[in-house]
Amino acid sequence: MLIHLKKDILLEEAKKIADELKAVLIEKDEIVLVTPSKLQELPAHLQSKVSLAVAVPNDIQLASRKYKDEVRSIKFSNFEIGGESNSTVMISGPCSVETEEQIEQAAKFCLEQGVKVLRAGCYKPRTSPYSFQGLGLEGLKLLAKMREKYGLHIITEVRDASHIEEVIEYADIIQIGAKAMYDQGILRRCGKARKPILLKRGFGSTLQEFVQAAEFILSGGNDQVILCERGIRTFETNTRFTLDLCGISFLKENTNLPIILDPSHAMGYAYGVADLSRACVAMGVEGLLIESHPRPKEAWSDAAQQLDFKQFAALNASLKAVANAVGRQMT
Ligand code: PEP
Ligand code: MN
């Protein structure tokens, strides 16, 4: 149950009520208690202290449509994802920051294409310890330079707790990757951050587990969470993963969090990314994340799936009509 306490309740008293109800206390402009979802009725003696109580049937609570029947608006700098804008935001850039020349080419290309959010990883969660692991802090500094020079917003991922403070400091949006979705240390620290978090779905996790991971961030007090579907593992091996568009319908119906779709990691091969991207935009989601690279064949990670600039430009030009057909616009 979600309980908004009346504004005149003192923090000490709120803490006592939270203890009694075994609730998580979120202190913002008003105090909100989130109890285990087993509690379905407000105890009578608390009625006078509460301005709003919402019972939800399971532990999708702060993210649920029952609590907030609208898509949350994620605002940073002069930019918005979600809310009532009916916009589908394009996020693009290479898998990894490799060199200054490479990331600068990518940044300039984004600018030319009207893409306002540049993505690239600096701490890469690779499957093998012998693959390129990312440039680390040097990469974050190069991204900051691109933001400064080209006025782009920067999204980059946190791989583990060792560099989380650096990523929070440098990024405009902090990405939690599929492999880190269950990392409680990262989730809890991001709950205390005051920047938007893009949470990717673990490729072996259910929708319920995915949204519950988002609840860790939300219940930490950070209400700026974006969900990202990037493909799940199925029995199929011809594509890298399977993009769960049924899951997107579930998330739209049941959660109030903006949704970004990532067809690049799902497909794993550049040839499928354009068709999938159009399907994603037709789903009426808040954003798309597409990997692009000046020379994909030479990329230091995810070489097979990144679009070259010609492929990206053709795709980008085709998306406006798809977005318009479902009452949205690309930004
Ligand atoms: C990425 O965005 O480059 C990435 C590693 O994604 P995922 O966590 O979805 O594999
Ligand atoms: Mn990648």
Coordinates of C-alpha atoms and ligand atoms in Angstrom, one line a residue:
M1 CA 0.0 0.0 0.0
L2 CA 1.2 3.5 -0.8
I3 CA 0.4 6.0 1.9
H4 CA 0.9 9.8 1.7
L5 CA 1.0 11.3 5.1
K6 CA -0.5 14.7 5.8
K7 CA 1.9 17.6 5.5
D8 CA 1.8 18.5 9.2
I9 CA 3.2 15.0 10.3
L10 CA 6.6 15.3 11.8
L11 CA 9.4 13.1 10.6
E12 CA 9.8 11.3 13.9
E13 CA 6.1 10.4 14.0
A14 CA 6.3 9.3 10.3
K15 CA 9.2 7.0 11.2
K16 CA 7.2 5.4 14.0
I17 CA 4.3 4.7 11.6
A18 CA 6.7 3.3 9.0
D19 CA 8.1 0.9 11.7
E20 CA 4.6 -0.2 12.7
L21 CA 3.7 -0.9 9.1
K22 CA 7.1 -2.3 8.1
A23 CA 7.1 0.4 5.4
V24 CA 9.8 2.1 3.4
L25 CA 9.7 5.9 4.1
I26 CA 10.3 8.2 1.2
E27 CA 10.9 11.8 2.2
K28 CA 10.2 14.4 -0.5
D29 CA 7.9 17.4 -0.4
E30 CA 5.5 15.1 1.4
I31 CA 6.3 11.8 3.2
V32 CA 5.2 8.7 1.4
L33 CA 5.2 5.3 3.0
V34 CA 5.3 2.1 0.9
T35 CA 4.2 -0.9 2.8
P36 CA 4.5 -4.6 1.8
S37 CA 1.7 -5.1 -0.7
K38 CA 0.0 -7.7 1.6
L39 CA -1.4 -4.7 3.5
Q40 CA -4.6 -3.9 1.6
E41 CA -6.5 -1.8 4.2
L42 CA -5.3 1.2 6.1
P43 CA -5.5 0.6 9.9
A44 CA -8.3 2.7 11.3
H45 CA -6.2 4.6 13.8
L46 CA -4.1 6.1 11.0
Q47 CA -6.9 7.5 9.0
S48 CA -6.6 11.0 10.4
K49 CA -2.9 11.2 9.5
V50 CA -3.2 10.2 5.9
S51 CA -4.0 12.3 2.8
L52 CA -4.0 9.5 0.3
A53 CA -3.8 5.7 0.5
V54 CA -3.6 3.4 -2.5
A55 CA -3.7 -0.4 -2.2
V56 CA -2.0 -2.2 -5.1
P57 CA -2.3 -6.0 -5.6
N58 CA 1.5 -6.8 -5.9
D59 CA 4.9 -5.3 -5.4
I60 CA 4.7 -3.2 -8.5
Q61 CA 3.8 -0.2 -6.4
L62 CA 5.4 3.2 -7.1
A63 CA 5.7 2.2 -10.8
S64 CA 2.0 1.1 -11.0
R65 CA -0.8 2.7 -13.0
K66 CA -3.0 2.2 -10.0
Y67 CA -0.9 4.7 -8.2
K68 CA -0.2 7.2 -11.0
D69 CA -2.3 6.7 -14.1
E70 CA 0.0 8.6 -16.5
V71 CA 3.5 8.3 -18.0
R72 CA 6.0 10.0 -15.7
S73 CA 7.9 13.0 -17.0
I74 CA 11.6 12.7 -16.8
K75 CA 13.1 16.2 -17.0
F76 CA 16.8 17.2 -17.1
S77 CA 18.6 20.3 -18.5
N78 CA 16.0 21.6 -21.0
F79 CA 15.0 18.1 -22.1
E80 CA 12.0 15.8 -21.4
I81 CA 11.4 12.1 -21.8
G82 CA 7.9 10.8 -21.2
G83 CA 5.2 13.0 -19.7
E84 CA 2.5 14.4 -22.0
S85 CA 4.8 15.3 -24.8
N86 CA 3.9 12.3 -27.0
S87 CA 7.5 12.3 -28.2
T88 CA 9.7 9.4 -29.0
V89 CA 13.3 10.4 -28.2
M90 CA 16.1 9.0 -30.3
I91 CA 19.2 8.0 -28.4
S92 CA 22.2 7.0 -30.5
G93 CA 26.0 6.5 -30.6
P94 CA 28.5 3.7 -30.5
C95 CA 28.5 0.8 -28.1
S96 CA 31.8 2.1 -26.5
V97 CA 33.9 5.2 -26.5
E98 CA 37.0 4.1 -28.3
T99 CA 39.0 7.2 -29.3
E100 CA 38.5 10.9 -29.3
E101 CA 38.3 10.9 -33.1
Q102 CA 35.6 8.1 -33.0
I103 CA 33.4 9.7 -30.4
E104 CA 33.7 13.1 -32.0
Q105 CA 32.6 11.7 -35.4
A106 CA 29.6 10.1 -33.6
A107 CA 28.8 13.3 -31.8
K108 CA 28.9 15.4 -34.9
F109 CA 26.7 12.9 -36.7
C110 CA 24.1 12.9 -33.9
L111 CA 24.0 16.7 -34.2
E112 CA 23.5 16.6 -38.0
Q113 CA 20.7 14.0 -37.6
G114 CA 18.9 16.0 -34.9
V115 CA 19.7 13.4 -32.2
K116 CA 20.0 15.1 -28.9
V117 CA 21.1 12.2 -26.7
L118 CA 24.5 10.6 -27.3
R119 CA 25.1 7.1 -25.9
A120 CA 28.4 5.3 -25.4
G121 CA 29.8 3.0 -22.8
C122 CA 33.0 3.6 -20.8
Y123 CA 32.8 0.7 -18.4
K124 CA 31.7 -2.3 -20.5
P125 CA 30.2 -5.4 -18.9
R126 CA 31.8 -7.9 -21.3
T127 CA 31.1 -11.6 -21.3
S128 CA 34.9 -12.3 -21.6
P129 CA 37.6 -10.7 -19.5
Y130 CA 39.9 -10.7 -22.6
S131 CA 37.6 -8.3 -24.6
F132 CA 37.9 -4.5 -24.6
Q133 CA 36.6 -3.4 -21.1
G134 CA 36.1 0.3 -21.9
L135 CA 38.2 3.5 -21.5
G136 CA 36.9 4.1 -18.0
L137 CA 37.3 7.7 -16.7
E138 CA 39.1 8.8 -19.8
G139 CA 36.0 7.8 -21.8
L140 CA 33.7 9.8 -19.4
K141 CA 35.9 12.8 -19.9
L142 CA 35.6 12.5 -23.7
L143 CA 31.8 12.3 -23.4
A144 CA 31.8 15.4 -21.2
K145 CA 33.9 17.1 -23.8
M146 CA 31.3 16.2 -26.5
R147 CA 28.5 17.5 -24.3
E148 CA 30.4 20.8 -23.9
K149 CA 31.3 21.1 -27.6
Y150 CA 28.1 20.0 -29.2
G151 CA 25.4 20.6 -26.6
L152 CA 24.4 16.9 -26.5
H153 CA 23.0 15.0 -23.5
I154 CA 25.1 12.1 -22.4
I155 CA 24.0 8.6 -21.4
T156 CA 26.5 6.0 -20.2
E157 CA 26.4 2.9 -18.2
V158 CA 27.5 1.9 -14.7
R159 CA 29.0 -1.6 -14.6
D160 CA 29.7 -2.1 -10.9
A161 CA 30.1 -0.2 -7.6
S162 CA 33.8 0.6 -8.2
H163 CA 33.1 3.6 -10.5
I164 CA 29.4 4.4 -9.7
E165 CA 30.2 7.9 -8.3
E166 CA 32.2 8.8 -11.4
V167 CA 29.3 7.8 -13.7
I168 CA 26.8 9.7 -11.6
E169 CA 29.0 12.8 -11.8
Y170 CA 29.6 12.7 -15.5
A171 CA 26.4 11.3 -17.1
D172 CA 23.1 13.2 -17.7
I173 CA 21.3 9.8 -17.7
I174 CA 22.8 6.8 -15.9
Q175 CA 22.3 3.5 -17.7
I176 CA 22.1 0.3 -15.6
G177 CA 22.9 -2.5 -18.1
A178 CA 21.1 -5.8 -18.5
K179 CA 23.8 -7.7 -16.6
A180 CA 23.6 -5.2 -13.7
M181 CA 19.8 -5.1 -13.3
Y182 CA 20.0 -7.3 -10.2
D183 CA 22.9 -5.4 -8.6
Q184 CA 21.3 -4.2 -5.3
G185 CA 24.3 -1.9 -4.6
I186 CA 23.8 -0.1 -7.9
L187 CA 20.0 0.0 -7.6
R188 CA 20.2 1.4 -4.1
R189 CA 22.8 4.0 -4.9
C190 CA 20.9 5.1 -8.0
G191 CA 17.8 5.5 -5.7
K192 CA 19.8 8.2 -3.9
A193 CA 21.0 9.9 -7.1
R194 CA 19.2 13.0 -8.4
K195 CA 19.6 12.1 -12.1
P196 CA 17.5 10.0 -14.5
I197 CA 18.2 6.3 -14.5
L198 CA 17.7 4.1 -17.6
L199 CA 17.2 0.6 -16.3
K200 CA 17.7 -2.2 -18.8
R201 CA 15.9 -5.4 -18.5
G202 CA 18.1 -8.4 -17.6
F203 CA 17.9 -10.9 -20.4
G204 CA 16.8 -13.7 -18.1
S205 CA 14.4 -11.7 -16.0
T206 CA 10.6 -11.6 -16.0
L207 CA 8.7 -8.4 -16.4
Q208 CA 7.7 -8.6 -12.7
E209 CA 11.4 -8.8 -11.7
F210 CA 12.3 -6.0 -14.0
V211 CA 9.8 -3.6 -12.6
Q212 CA 10.6 -4.7 -9.0
A213 CA 14.2 -3.7 -9.8
A214 CA 12.9 -0.3 -10.8
E215 CA 11.0 -0.2 -7.5
F216 CA 14.3 -0.3 -5.6
I217 CA 15.4 3.0 -7.3
L218 CA 11.9 4.6 -6.9
S219 CA 11.6 3.7 -3.3
G220 CA 15.1 5.1 -2.6
G221 CA 13.6 8.5 -3.5
N222 CA 14.6 8.8 -7.2
D223 CA 11.4 9.1 -9.2
Q224 CA 13.2 9.5 -12.5
V225 CA 13.3 6.0 -13.8
I226 CA 13.1 4.9 -17.5
L227 CA 12.6 1.2 -18.4
C228 CA 14.5 -0.2 -21.4
E229 CA 13.6 -3.5 -23.1
R230 CA 16.7 -4.8 -24.9
G231 CA 15.8 -8.4 -25.7
I232 CA 15.5 -11.5 -23.6
R233 CA 17.1 -15.0 -24.1
T234 CA 14.8 -17.5 -25.7
F235 CA 15.5 -20.9 -27.4
E236 CA 16.2 -19.0 -30.7
T237 CA 19.9 -18.6 -31.6
N238 CA 19.7 -17.1 -35.0
T239 CA 19.2 -13.7 -33.5
R240 CA 21.2 -12.6 -30.4
F241 CA 18.1 -12.1 -28.2
T242 CA 14.4 -11.8 -28.7
L243 CA 12.8 -8.3 -28.4
D244 CA 9.8 -8.7 -26.1
L245 CA 7.1 -6.5 -27.7
C246 CA 4.4 -8.3 -25.8
G247 CA 6.2 -7.2 -22.7
I248 CA 6.0 -3.6 -23.9
S249 CA 2.2 -3.8 -24.0
F250 CA 2.3 -5.2 -20.4
L251 CA 4.6 -2.4 -19.2
K252 CA 2.4 0.3 -20.9
E253 CA -0.7 -1.1 -19.4
N254 CA 0.6 -1.6 -15.9
T255 CA 3.4 0.9 -15.2
N256 CA 3.8 4.6 -15.3
L257 CA 7.4 4.6 -16.3
P258 CA 8.6 5.9 -19.7
I259 CA 9.8 3.1 -22.0
I260 CA 12.8 3.0 -24.3
L261 CA 13.3 0.2 -26.8
D262 CA 16.7 -1.1 -27.8
P263 CA 16.5 -3.2 -31.0
S264 CA 20.3 -3.1 -31.5
H265 CA 21.2 -5.4 -28.6
A266 CA 18.1 -7.5 -29.2
M267 CA 18.8 -8.3 -32.8
G268 CA 22.6 -8.4 -32.6
Y269 CA 22.9 -7.8 -36.3
A270 CA 22.7 -4.5 -38.2
Y271 CA 20.4 -6.0 -40.9
G272 CA 17.4 -6.3 -38.6
V273 CA 17.7 -3.0 -36.7
A274 CA 15.8 -0.8 -39.2
D275 CA 12.7 -3.0 -39.4
L276 CA 12.6 -3.5 -35.7
S277 CA 13.0 0.2 -35.0
R278 CA 10.0 1.0 -37.0
A279 CA 8.0 -1.7 -35.1
C280 CA 9.3 -0.2 -31.9
V281 CA 8.2 3.3 -32.8
A282 CA 4.8 1.9 -33.8
M283 CA 4.4 0.6 -30.3
G284 CA 4.1 4.2 -29.1
V285 CA 7.0 4.2 -26.7
E286 CA 8.9 7.2 -25.3
G287 CA 12.3 6.4 -26.9
L288 CA 14.6 4.3 -29.0
L289 CA 18.2 3.4 -28.4
I290 CA 20.1 2.6 -31.5
E291 CA 23.8 1.8 -31.7
S292 CA 25.7 3.7 -34.5
H293 CA 29.3 3.9 -35.3
P294 CA 31.5 5.7 -37.9
R295 CA 33.0 2.3 -39.0
P296 CA 31.0 -0.5 -37.4
K297 CA 33.3 -3.3 -38.8
E298 CA 36.2 -1.8 -36.8
A299 CA 34.2 -1.3 -33.6
W300 CA 35.8 -2.5 -30.3
S301 CA 32.5 -4.0 -29.0
D302 CA 29.2 -5.1 -30.6
A303 CA 30.6 -4.7 -34.1
A304 CA 27.9 -6.8 -35.8
Q305 CA 24.9 -4.8 -34.7
Q306 CA 26.0 -1.1 -35.0
L307 CA 24.6 0.9 -38.0
D308 CA 26.9 2.9 -40.1
F309 CA 26.0 6.5 -40.7
K310 CA 24.3 5.9 -44.1
Q311 CA 22.2 3.1 -42.6
F312 CA 21.3 5.2 -39.6
A313 CA 20.4 8.3 -41.7
A314 CA 18.0 6.2 -43.9
L315 CA 16.4 4.7 -40.8
N316 CA 16.1 8.0 -39.0
A317 CA 14.4 9.6 -42.1
S318 CA 11.8 6.8 -42.1
L319 CA 10.7 7.0 -38.5
K320 CA 8.9 10.4 -38.6
A321 CA 6.0 9.0 -40.6
V322 CA 5.7 5.9 -38.4
A323 CA 5.6 8.1 -35.2
N324 CA 3.0 10.4 -36.8
A325 CA 0.9 7.4 -37.7
V326 CA 0.5 6.6 -34.0
G327 CA 0.0 10.2 -32.9
R328 CA 3.6 10.8 -31.8
Q329 CA 6.6 12.7 -33.0
M330 CA 10.3 11.9 -33.1
T331 CA 12.6 14.2 -31.1
Ligands
PEP1 C1 25.0 -1.4 -24.2 O1 24.1 -0.6 -24.1 O2 26.1 -1.2 -24.9 C2 24.9 -2.7 -23.4 C3 26.0 -3.3 -22.9 O3 23.7 -3.1 -23.3 P1 23.0 -4.3 -22.5 O4 23.3 -4.0 -21.0 O5 21.6 -4.2 -22.9 O6 23.7 -5.6 -22.9
MN2 MN 26.5 -2.4 -27.0

